[in-house]
Amino acid sequence: MTASARLEHGDAHTGRSGRHSRALSCIVLCFLLLMASPLSCFIALEEVQHPVDRGGDLLFLPIRVLMEPLASFVSSVFLWPVRFHFRLQAHINAAEQTMRHGRAADMSQVLSQASQQSCQTLKQLFRQQMGQKSCPETLLIRSAQMRVSILPSRFGRRTVLMATDTLVSQLSDSELRFLLGREMGRAWLHHSELLSPWILQHFLRDVILFPLHVIGLQPKEPPMPKRSFKQWMLLRRWVDGIANACDVYRGLRSGTWPGLSDLDLDHLWMPQTRPMATGFDSATALCVRLRAPGGLSALGTAAVGSAVPRLAALVFSLSAREERQLKRALRLGTWGVGLWAAKSRAEIFSFDRVGFLAAGDLDAATRAMIMAANAPQDVAMASLLGTEELVKQAEYLTSVLPVSYWSRQPSLHARVADLNSWVHSPLARAALREV
């Protein structure tokens, strides 16, 4: 190779290395910008989501893209009587209360101001995604329950936020903004329910009672409640008695009860009673499992998974191979339902985070979660422990108490623990600085 050729080859090599170094520098710079952008430039709505919720959205993105237009069309066409009824009811209630006491208009204004403030805060935070979104229309509904929900309108382009007067009157401004921000996050993340059960119940009750008041008939007195609670308590006492008997038998069998450790079990249990003792041991294990948290659902799932394929094989004369295939299908279906329930639980955590960003106050968010809790066990736990102790023990309770495999709603202490841990993350601190 001549000197000129070597020189040209060196220049070409130098040019290629220079291009590679510049490309590598650009890649590193873009990576640094992407890493720094969530904390310095803007916050994406997807980054606030719970990881399980976000993963489920990415997994089911094609299904959501296909089903969302259909759901918007169905809700806009078939739910217009519900929206019209509650709009009319809100205007009538506001006019009546304004003429009598002058307080309903104030409550409607409080609801509207809290909704606008929550909406503007979230739009400022997620301005690159929600800057063009319109704030929801607010409707104040008369009800003794503390409820809030959001419905799509105009084929998904608008939303209607409905809250009860009890909720507005009993919550402070920060607590109200937390619950309203949760519902806005539910709608913006495309997780809003097509129709909440309490809205349907309220609508049907009004539709049924209104003709009775028009024609002058009064509804009948509600029937006396049945003794279902008393029967349930008797059943629980009966189950606890059997479980206590099983515990006594287990202590006698193992010799671990105090004062019984010196028993000679080999002479106590005769060889002829071994099969009966084995049956008692199985019954004891079953009683203990039933008494454990989550044991009843686990045993029910196992019994259904084992009995259904066998019964189907006997009824339809299935072969052993077809029975195994049916067992696999049931197992896959059970796993699918469990994943769907886990995704639904993670969605609640995501909504709580968005609601906290709308309120900006962790104590107010915790109080709002406790006051608006619908599960009786959550209300009882909050009443027994108190707000401060519940916040302190939330992570411990979450690690100790098991989560139901089929439950779509997380417990109150799990929500408090997740929100408290997320609030101290760098992303939450950056979001609060942006607000």
GROMACS .gro file of C-alpha atoms in nm:
model
  435
    1MET     CA    1   0.000   0.000   0.000
    2THR     CA    2   0.139   0.338  -0.099
    3ALA     CA    3   0.171   0.635   0.133
    4SER     CA    4  -0.118   0.820  -0.027
    5ALA     CA    5  -0.342   0.515   0.003
    6ARG     CA    6  -0.248   0.472   0.368
    7LEU     CA    7  -0.323   0.839   0.428
    8GLU     CA    8  -0.663   0.811   0.264
    9HIS     CA    9  -0.739   0.496   0.465
   10GLY     CA   10  -0.641   0.669   0.788
   11ASP     CA   11  -0.859   0.968   0.707
   12ALA     CA   12  -1.154   0.741   0.634
   13HIS     CA   13  -1.098   0.552   0.959
   14THR     CA   14  -1.072   0.877   1.151
   15GLY     CA   15  -1.394   1.001   0.992
   16ARG     CA   16  -1.580   0.684   1.081
   17SER     CA   17  -1.456   0.690   1.441
   18GLY     CA   18  -1.555   1.055   1.466
   19ARG     CA   19  -1.905   0.980   1.343
   20HIS     CA   20  -1.934   0.689   1.585
   21SER     CA   21  -1.822   0.905   1.876
   22ARG     CA   22  -2.068   1.180   1.781
   23ALA     CA   23  -2.350   0.925   1.750
   24LEU     CA   24  -2.258   0.777   2.088
   25SER     CA   25  -2.254   1.123   2.243
   26CYS     CA   26  -2.599   1.198   2.098
   27ILE     CA   27  -2.736   0.870   2.236
   28VAL     CA   28  -2.594   0.940   2.582
   29LEU     CA   29  -2.732   1.296   2.573
   30CYS     CA   30  -3.079   1.176   2.470
   31PHE     CA   31  -3.073   0.914   2.743
   32LEU     CA   32  -2.979   1.173   3.004
   33LEU     CA   33  -3.254   1.404   2.882
   34LEU     CA   34  -3.508   1.125   2.899
   35MET     CA   35  -3.396   1.035   3.248
   36ALA     CA   36  -3.405   1.394   3.365
   37SER     CA   37  -3.726   1.501   3.190
   38PRO     CA   38  -3.972   1.337   3.431
   39LEU     CA   39  -3.808   1.517   3.721
   40SER     CA   40  -3.727   1.855   3.569
   41CYS     CA   41  -3.937   1.929   3.261
   42PHE     CA   42  -4.273   1.755   3.294
   43ILE     CA   43  -4.451   1.467   3.463
   44ALA     CA   44  -4.629   1.205   3.255
   45LEU     CA   45  -4.959   1.068   3.376
   46GLU     CA   46  -4.840   0.712   3.317
   47GLU     CA   47  -4.550   0.763   3.556
   48VAL     CA   48  -4.790   0.821   3.844
   49GLN     CA   49  -4.961   0.487   3.786
   50HIS     CA   50  -4.892   0.181   3.992
   51PRO     CA   51  -4.650  -0.055   3.808
   52VAL     CA   52  -4.907  -0.337   3.794
   53ASP     CA   53  -5.169  -0.097   3.660
   54ARG     CA   54  -4.932   0.039   3.396
   55GLY     CA   55  -4.822  -0.309   3.291
   56GLY     CA   56  -5.183  -0.418   3.250
   57ASP     CA   57  -5.258  -0.112   3.038
   58LEU     CA   58  -4.967  -0.190   2.808
   59LEU     CA   59  -5.074  -0.554   2.786
   60PHE     CA   60  -5.437  -0.478   2.705
   61LEU     CA   61  -5.372  -0.167   2.495
   62PRO     CA   62  -5.501  -0.321   2.165
   63ILE     CA   63  -5.823  -0.434   2.334
   64ARG     CA   64  -5.875  -0.090   2.490
   65VAL     CA   65  -5.819   0.085   2.156
   66LEU     CA   66  -6.084  -0.134   1.996
   67MET     CA   67  -6.338  -0.125   2.279
   68GLU     CA   68  -6.312   0.237   2.392
   69PRO     CA   69  -6.508   0.388   2.096
   70LEU     CA   70  -6.781   0.128   2.144
   71ALA     CA   71  -6.799   0.198   2.517
   72SER     CA   72  -6.817   0.574   2.455
   73PHE     CA   73  -7.099   0.526   2.204
   74VAL     CA   74  -7.295   0.297   2.438
   75SER     CA   75  -7.255   0.532   2.734
   76SER     CA   76  -7.354   0.839   2.532
   77VAL     CA   77  -7.662   0.678   2.378
   78PHE     CA   78  -7.799   0.459   2.655
   79LEU     CA   79  -7.704   0.666   2.960
   80TRP     CA   80  -7.850   0.996   2.847
   81PRO     CA   81  -8.169   0.943   3.059
   82VAL     CA   82  -7.950   0.902   3.368
   83ARG     CA   83  -7.755   1.220   3.295
   84PHE     CA   84  -8.071   1.415   3.211
   85HIS     CA   85  -8.244   1.296   3.528
   86PHE     CA   86  -7.957   1.399   3.755
   87ARG     CA   87  -7.916   1.735   3.580
   88LEU     CA   88  -8.285   1.805   3.633
   89GLN     CA   89  -8.268   1.686   3.993
   90ALA     CA   90  -7.963   1.902   4.065
   91HIS     CA   91  -8.135   2.215   3.929
   92ILE     CA   92  -8.459   2.146   4.118
   93ASN     CA   93  -8.279   2.075   4.446
   94ALA     CA   94  -8.067   2.388   4.411
   95ALA     CA   95  -8.374   2.605   4.344
   96GLU     CA   96  -8.572   2.455   4.635
   97GLN     CA   97  -8.293   2.484   4.888
   98THR     CA   98  -8.203   2.834   4.775
   99MET     CA   99  -8.563   2.949   4.828
  100ARG     CA  100  -8.580   2.784   5.170
  101HIS     CA  101  -8.237   2.810   5.329
  102GLY     CA  102  -7.996   2.952   5.075
  103ARG     CA  103  -7.742   2.674   5.132
  104ALA     CA  104  -7.774   2.448   4.829
  105ALA     CA  105  -7.638   2.714   4.597
  106ASP     CA  106  -7.339   2.753   4.830
  107MET     CA  107  -7.277   2.378   4.828
  108SER     CA  108  -7.301   2.368   4.449
  109GLN     CA  109  -7.052   2.652   4.431
  110VAL     CA  110  -6.817   2.473   4.673
  111LEU     CA  111  -6.834   2.160   4.459
  112SER     CA  112  -6.774   2.354   4.138
  113GLN     CA  113  -6.479   2.546   4.284
  114ALA     CA  114  -6.317   2.231   4.424
  115SER     CA  115  -6.362   2.056   4.090
  116GLN     CA  116  -6.214   2.346   3.894
  117GLN     CA  117  -5.919   2.375   4.131
  118SER     CA  118  -5.845   2.002   4.116
  119CYS     CA  119  -5.880   2.000   3.738
  120GLN     CA  120  -5.655   2.302   3.684
  121THR     CA  121  -5.391   2.159   3.917
  122LEU     CA  122  -5.382   1.828   3.733
  123LYS     CA  123  -5.388   1.995   3.391
  124GLN     CA  124  -5.093   2.212   3.493
  125LEU     CA  125  -4.904   1.907   3.613
  126PHE     CA  126  -4.986   1.686   3.314
  127ARG     CA  127  -5.003   1.972   3.065
  128GLN     CA  128  -4.843   1.780   2.777
  129GLN     CA  129  -5.116   1.514   2.792
  130MET     CA  130  -5.419   1.679   2.952
  131GLY     CA  131  -5.372   2.041   2.847
  132GLN     CA  132  -5.656   2.018   2.595
  133LYS     CA  133  -5.890   1.821   2.822
  134SER     CA  134  -6.199   2.000   2.945
  135CYS     CA  135  -6.291   2.003   3.312
  136PRO     CA  136  -6.596   1.793   3.406
  137GLU     CA  137  -6.941   1.932   3.460
  138THR     CA  138  -7.043   1.908   3.827
  139LEU     CA  139  -7.383   1.802   3.959
  140LEU     CA  140  -7.488   1.808   4.325
  141ILE     CA  141  -7.721   1.522   4.419
  142ARG     CA  142  -7.924   1.494   4.735
  143SER     CA  143  -7.837   1.175   4.921
  144ALA     CA  144  -7.748   1.059   5.271
  145GLN     CA  145  -7.452   0.860   5.137
  146MET     CA  146  -7.102   0.992   5.076
  147ARG     CA  147  -7.058   0.911   4.709
  148VAL     CA  148  -6.886   1.061   4.406
  149SER     CA  149  -6.865   0.926   4.053
  150ILE     CA  150  -6.794   1.041   3.699
  151LEU     CA  151  -6.976   0.953   3.376
  152PRO     CA  152  -6.864   1.003   3.016
  153SER     CA  153  -7.068   1.231   2.791
  154ARG     CA  154  -7.073   1.341   2.427
  155PHE     CA  155  -6.907   1.025   2.303
  156GLY     CA  156  -6.622   1.051   2.551
  157ARG     CA  157  -6.529   1.414   2.477
  158ARG     CA  158  -6.686   1.547   2.800
  159THR     CA  159  -6.743   1.410   3.149
  160VAL     CA  160  -7.008   1.467   3.416
  161LEU     CA  161  -6.899   1.451   3.781
  162MET     CA  162  -7.175   1.377   4.033
  163ALA     CA  163  -7.131   1.415   4.409
  164THR     CA  164  -7.377   1.393   4.696
  165ASP     CA  165  -7.455   1.685   4.925
  166THR     CA  166  -7.351   1.477   5.228
  167LEU     CA  167  -7.003   1.437   5.082
  168VAL     CA  168  -6.967   1.808   5.010
  169SER     CA  169  -7.097   1.916   5.351
  170GLN     CA  170  -6.884   1.679   5.563
  171LEU     CA  171  -6.546   1.714   5.389
  172SER     CA  172  -6.302   2.001   5.394
  173ASP     CA  173  -6.174   2.166   5.079
  174SER     CA  174  -5.855   1.956   5.060
  175GLU     CA  175  -6.040   1.633   5.132
  176LEU     CA  176  -6.298   1.711   4.866
  177ARG     CA  177  -6.028   1.793   4.611
  178PHE     CA  178  -5.866   1.457   4.682
  179LEU     CA  179  -6.182   1.261   4.602
  180LEU     CA  180  -6.263   1.471   4.296
  181GLY     CA  181  -5.905   1.438   4.171
  182ARG     CA  182  -5.933   1.059   4.210
  183GLU     CA  183  -6.237   1.051   3.984
  184MET     CA  184  -6.069   1.273   3.725
  185GLY     CA  185  -5.767   1.044   3.726
  186ARG     CA  186  -6.001   0.749   3.681
  187ALA     CA  187  -6.150   0.910   3.371
  188TRP     CA  188  -5.818   1.032   3.226
  189LEU     CA  189  -5.661   0.689   3.270
  190HIS     CA  190  -5.963   0.537   3.086
  191HIS     CA  191  -6.060   0.328   3.389
  192SER     CA  192  -6.395   0.490   3.464
  193GLU     CA  193  -6.682   0.252   3.521
  194LEU     CA  194  -6.961   0.259   3.266
  195LEU     CA  195  -7.218   0.304   3.543
  196SER     CA  196  -7.153   0.295   3.916
  197PRO     CA  197  -7.390   0.075   4.119
  198TRP     CA  198  -7.492   0.357   4.352
  199ILE     CA  199  -7.588   0.579   4.056
  200LEU     CA  200  -7.806   0.306   3.907
  201GLN     CA  201  -7.967   0.241   4.246
  202HIS     CA  202  -8.036   0.611   4.298
  203PHE     CA  203  -8.180   0.649   3.947
  204LEU     CA  204  -8.411   0.347   3.974
  205ARG     CA  205  -8.535   0.458   4.314
  206ASP     CA  206  -8.622   0.804   4.184
  207VAL     CA  207  -8.790   0.664   3.874
  208ILE     CA  208  -9.003   0.426   4.082
  209LEU     CA  209  -9.096   0.673   4.359
  210PHE     CA  210  -9.169   0.973   4.137
  211PRO     CA  211  -9.494   0.836   3.982
  212LEU     CA  212  -9.615   0.741   4.330
  213HIS     CA  213  -9.573   1.097   4.452
  214VAL     CA  214  -9.741   1.233   4.137
  215ILE     CA  215 -10.058   1.026   4.181
  216GLY     CA  216 -10.060   1.086   4.559
  217LEU     CA  217  -9.963   0.739   4.676
  218GLN     CA  218  -9.712   0.693   4.952
  219PRO     CA  219  -9.466   0.408   4.938
  220LYS     CA  220  -9.524   0.128   5.182
  221GLU     CA  221  -9.325   0.104   5.496
  222PRO     CA  222  -9.004  -0.088   5.443
  223PRO     CA  223  -9.028  -0.444   5.569
  224MET     CA  224  -8.864  -0.532   5.895
  225PRO     CA  225  -8.513  -0.662   5.843
  226LYS     CA  226  -8.486  -1.032   5.861
  227ARG     CA  227  -8.282  -1.205   6.122
  228SER     CA  228  -8.003  -1.272   5.880
  229PHE     CA  229  -7.744  -1.102   6.098
  230LYS     CA  230  -7.847  -1.302   6.404
  231GLN     CA  231  -7.844  -1.624   6.206
  232TRP     CA  232  -7.503  -1.534   6.069
  233MET     CA  233  -7.370  -1.476   6.420
  234LEU     CA  234  -7.513  -1.809   6.535
  235LEU     CA  235  -7.342  -1.978   6.241
  236ARG     CA  236  -7.014  -1.810   6.326
  237ARG     CA  237  -7.041  -1.923   6.687
  238TRP     CA  238  -7.112  -2.277   6.572
  239VAL     CA  239  -6.809  -2.273   6.341
  240ASP     CA  240  -6.591  -2.126   6.617
  241GLY     CA  241  -6.708  -2.395   6.858
  242ILE     CA  242  -6.616  -2.668   6.613
  243ALA     CA  243  -6.280  -2.500   6.549
  244ASN     CA  244  -6.212  -2.482   6.925
  245ALA     CA  245  -6.296  -2.850   6.957
  246CYS     CA  246  -6.055  -2.921   6.672
  247ASP     CA  247  -5.784  -2.721   6.850
  248VAL     CA  248  -5.841  -2.921   7.169
  249TYR     CA  249  -5.818  -3.246   6.975
  250ARG     CA  250  -5.501  -3.129   6.803
  251GLY     CA  251  -5.345  -3.044   7.140
  252LEU     CA  252  -5.435  -3.382   7.281
  253ARG     CA  253  -5.309  -3.556   6.971
  254SER     CA  254  -4.971  -3.383   6.970
  255GLY     CA  255  -4.931  -3.356   7.347
  256THR     CA  256  -4.829  -2.991   7.323
  257TRP     CA  257  -5.092  -2.854   7.559
  258PRO     CA  258  -4.960  -2.740   7.900
  259GLY     CA  259  -4.953  -3.028   8.148
  260LEU     CA  260  -4.994  -3.293   7.874
  261SER     CA  261  -4.640  -3.307   7.736
  262ASP     CA  262  -4.562  -3.628   7.932
  263LEU     CA  263  -4.840  -3.832   7.774
  264ASP     CA  264  -4.741  -4.152   7.597
  265LEU     CA  265  -4.924  -4.107   7.269
  266ASP     CA  266  -4.827  -4.452   7.138
  267HIS     CA  267  -5.015  -4.618   7.423
  268LEU     CA  268  -5.292  -4.359   7.425
  269TRP     CA  269  -5.387  -4.424   7.062
  270MET     CA  270  -5.446  -4.793   7.007
  271PRO     CA  271  -5.360  -4.954   6.671
  272GLN     CA  272  -5.725  -5.029   6.603
  273THR     CA  273  -5.814  -4.662   6.636
  274ARG     CA  274  -5.549  -4.541   6.391
  275PRO     CA  275  -5.786  -4.502   6.091
  276MET     CA  276  -6.034  -4.308   6.303
  277ALA     CA  277  -5.752  -4.089   6.433
  278THR     CA  278  -5.638  -4.026   6.076
  279GLY     CA  279  -5.988  -3.909   5.986
  280PHE     CA  280  -5.994  -3.683   6.289
  281ASP     CA  281  -5.655  -3.543   6.189
  282SER     CA  282  -5.789  -3.457   5.843
  283ALA     CA  283  -6.095  -3.290   5.995
  284THR     CA  284  -5.871  -3.094   6.231
  285ALA     CA  285  -5.655  -2.972   5.944
  286LEU     CA  286  -5.970  -2.870   5.756
  287CYS     CA  287  -6.106  -2.678   6.055
  288VAL     CA  288  -5.778  -2.498   6.108
  289ARG     CA  289  -5.759  -2.406   5.742
  290LEU     CA  290  -6.116  -2.275   5.745
  291ARG     CA  291  -6.040  -2.059   6.045
  292ALA     CA  292  -5.728  -1.904   5.887
  293PRO     CA  293  -5.766  -1.572   5.698
  294GLY     CA  294  -5.848  -1.643   5.337
  295GLY     CA  295  -5.878  -2.015   5.403
  296LEU     CA  296  -6.244  -2.044   5.305
  297SER     CA  297  -6.190  -1.892   4.960
  298ALA     CA  298  -5.878  -2.103   4.903
  299LEU     CA  299  -6.056  -2.424   4.996
  300GLY     CA  300  -6.356  -2.328   4.786
  301THR     CA  301  -6.138  -2.261   4.484
  302ALA     CA  302  -5.956  -2.591   4.530
  303ALA     CA  303  -6.283  -2.782   4.571
  304VAL     CA  304  -6.438  -2.626   4.260
  305GLY     CA  305  -6.123  -2.684   4.056
  306SER     CA  306  -6.117  -3.050   4.155
  307ALA     CA  307  -6.488  -3.131   4.152
  308VAL     CA  308  -6.604  -2.956   3.833
  309PRO     CA  309  -6.380  -3.149   3.589
  310ARG     CA  310  -6.465  -3.475   3.760
  311LEU     CA  311  -6.840  -3.410   3.749
  312ALA     CA  312  -6.817  -3.297   3.386
  313ALA     CA  313  -6.628  -3.615   3.301
  314LEU     CA  314  -6.899  -3.828   3.465
  315VAL     CA  315  -7.190  -3.641   3.309
  316PHE     CA  316  -7.054  -3.602   2.955
  317SER     CA  317  -6.843  -3.921   2.951
  318LEU     CA  318  -6.518  -3.736   2.893
  319SER     CA  319  -6.194  -3.921   2.851
  320ALA     CA  320  -5.898  -3.878   3.084
  321ARG     CA  321  -5.726  -3.652   2.832
  322GLU     CA  322  -6.031  -3.427   2.797
  323GLU     CA  323  -6.064  -3.410   3.174
  324ARG     CA  324  -5.701  -3.297   3.205
  325GLN     CA  325  -5.760  -3.033   2.937
  326LEU     CA  326  -6.065  -2.908   3.125
  327LYS     CA  327  -5.859  -2.882   3.444
  328ARG     CA  328  -5.593  -2.679   3.262
  329ALA     CA  329  -5.859  -2.448   3.116
  330LEU     CA  330  -6.011  -2.390   3.460
  331ARG     CA  331  -5.668  -2.325   3.607
  332LEU     CA  332  -5.586  -2.074   3.333
  333GLY     CA  333  -5.924  -1.908   3.384
  334THR     CA  334  -5.858  -1.882   3.758
  335TRP     CA  335  -5.519  -1.723   3.694
  336GLY     CA  336  -5.679  -1.480   3.450
  337VAL     CA  337  -5.942  -1.373   3.704
  338GLY     CA  338  -5.670  -1.332   3.966
  339LEU     CA  339  -5.464  -1.112   3.734
  340TRP     CA  340  -5.770  -0.904   3.650
  341ALA     CA  341  -5.842  -0.859   4.022
  342ALA     CA  342  -5.480  -0.758   4.085
  343LYS     CA  343  -5.502  -0.507   3.799
  344SER     CA  344  -5.822  -0.363   3.950
  345ARG     CA  345  -5.657  -0.329   4.291
  346ALA     CA  346  -5.358  -0.152   4.137
  347GLU     CA  347  -5.592   0.094   3.962
  348ILE     CA  348  -5.719   0.212   4.302
  349PHE     CA  349  -5.360   0.290   4.406
  350SER     CA  350  -5.313   0.492   4.086
  351PHE     CA  351  -5.628   0.695   4.148
  352ASP     CA  352  -5.518   0.769   4.506
  353ARG     CA  353  -5.189   0.908   4.376
  354VAL     CA  354  -5.364   1.136   4.128
  355GLY     CA  355  -5.603   1.250   4.400
  356PHE     CA  356  -5.311   1.332   4.629
  357LEU     CA  357  -5.154   1.547   4.357
  358ALA     CA  358  -5.484   1.731   4.320
  359ALA     CA  359  -5.512   1.792   4.696
  360GLY     CA  360  -5.144   1.836   4.784
  361ASP     CA  361  -5.208   1.731   5.146
  362LEU     CA  362  -5.130   1.381   5.270
  363ASP     CA  363  -5.325   1.417   5.596
  364ALA     CA  364  -5.633   1.539   5.411
  365ALA     CA  365  -5.606   1.252   5.162
  366THR     CA  366  -5.585   0.999   5.446
  367ARG     CA  367  -5.885   1.149   5.625
  368ALA     CA  368  -6.085   1.151   5.301
  369MET     CA  369  -6.004   0.785   5.238
  370ILE     CA  370  -6.119   0.695   5.589
  371MET     CA  371  -6.439   0.901   5.577
  372ALA     CA  372  -6.538   0.777   5.230
  373ALA     CA  373  -6.459   0.411   5.304
  374ASN     CA  374  -6.744   0.184   5.199
  375ALA     CA  375  -6.628  -0.152   5.337
  376PRO     CA  376  -6.756  -0.221   5.691
  377GLN     CA  377  -6.428  -0.382   5.801
  378ASP     CA  378  -6.233  -0.074   5.691
  379VAL     CA  379  -6.466   0.156   5.883
  380ALA     CA  380  -6.437  -0.065   6.193
  381MET     CA  381  -6.057  -0.075   6.171
  382ALA     CA  382  -6.034   0.302   6.132
  383SER     CA  383  -6.269   0.352   6.430
  384LEU     CA  384  -6.074   0.114   6.652
  385LEU     CA  385  -5.724   0.232   6.565
  386GLY     CA  386  -5.780   0.598   6.487
  387THR     CA  387  -5.628   0.796   6.204
  388GLU     CA  388  -5.279   0.842   6.348
  389GLU     CA  389  -5.240   0.481   6.459
  390LEU     CA  390  -5.377   0.353   6.129
  391VAL     CA  391  -5.115   0.552   5.939
  392LYS     CA  392  -4.839   0.424   6.168
  393GLN     CA  393  -4.945   0.060   6.144
  394ALA     CA  394  -5.054   0.059   5.777
  395GLU     CA  395  -4.739  -0.104   5.638
  396TYR     CA  396  -4.733  -0.363   5.917
  397LEU     CA  397  -5.099  -0.452   5.862
  398THR     CA  398  -5.040  -0.479   5.488
  399SER     CA  399  -4.753  -0.724   5.538
  400VAL     CA  400  -4.937  -0.934   5.797
  401LEU     CA  401  -5.298  -0.949   5.676
  402PRO     CA  402  -5.341  -1.155   5.357
  403VAL     CA  403  -5.493  -1.015   5.041
  404SER     CA  404  -5.795  -1.192   4.899
  405TYR     CA  405  -5.716  -1.345   4.562
  406TRP     CA  406  -6.055  -1.249   4.419
  407SER     CA  407  -6.093  -0.905   4.574
  408ARG     CA  408  -6.097  -0.607   4.336
  409GLN     CA  409  -6.087  -0.348   4.613
  410PRO     CA  410  -5.773  -0.310   4.824
  411SER     CA  411  -5.812  -0.268   5.197
  412LEU     CA  412  -5.793   0.072   5.359
  413HIS     CA  413  -5.460   0.005   5.530
  414ALA     CA  414  -5.310  -0.112   5.198
  415ARG     CA  415  -5.417   0.213   5.030
  416VAL     CA  416  -5.277   0.422   5.315
  417ALA     CA  417  -4.946   0.232   5.310
  418ASP     CA  418  -4.906   0.262   4.932
  419LEU     CA  419  -4.987   0.633   4.926
  420ASN     CA  420  -4.754   0.710   5.218
  421SER     CA  421  -4.466   0.522   5.056
  422TRP     CA  422  -4.523   0.685   4.715
  423VAL     CA  423  -4.547   1.037   4.857
  424HIS     CA  424  -4.183   1.015   4.973
  425SER     CA  425  -4.057   0.906   4.629
  426PRO     CA  426  -3.853   1.147   4.409
  427LEU     CA  427  -4.128   1.156   4.145
  428ALA     CA  428  -4.392   1.270   4.397
  429ARG     CA  429  -4.160   1.539   4.535
  430ALA     CA  430  -4.092   1.663   4.183
  431ALA     CA  431  -4.465   1.666   4.106
  432LEU     CA  432  -4.536   1.871   4.417
  433ARG     CA  433  -4.269   2.120   4.313
  434GLU     CA  434  -4.432   2.148   3.971
  435VAL     CA  435  -4.769   2.222   4.131
   0.00000   0.00000   0.00000
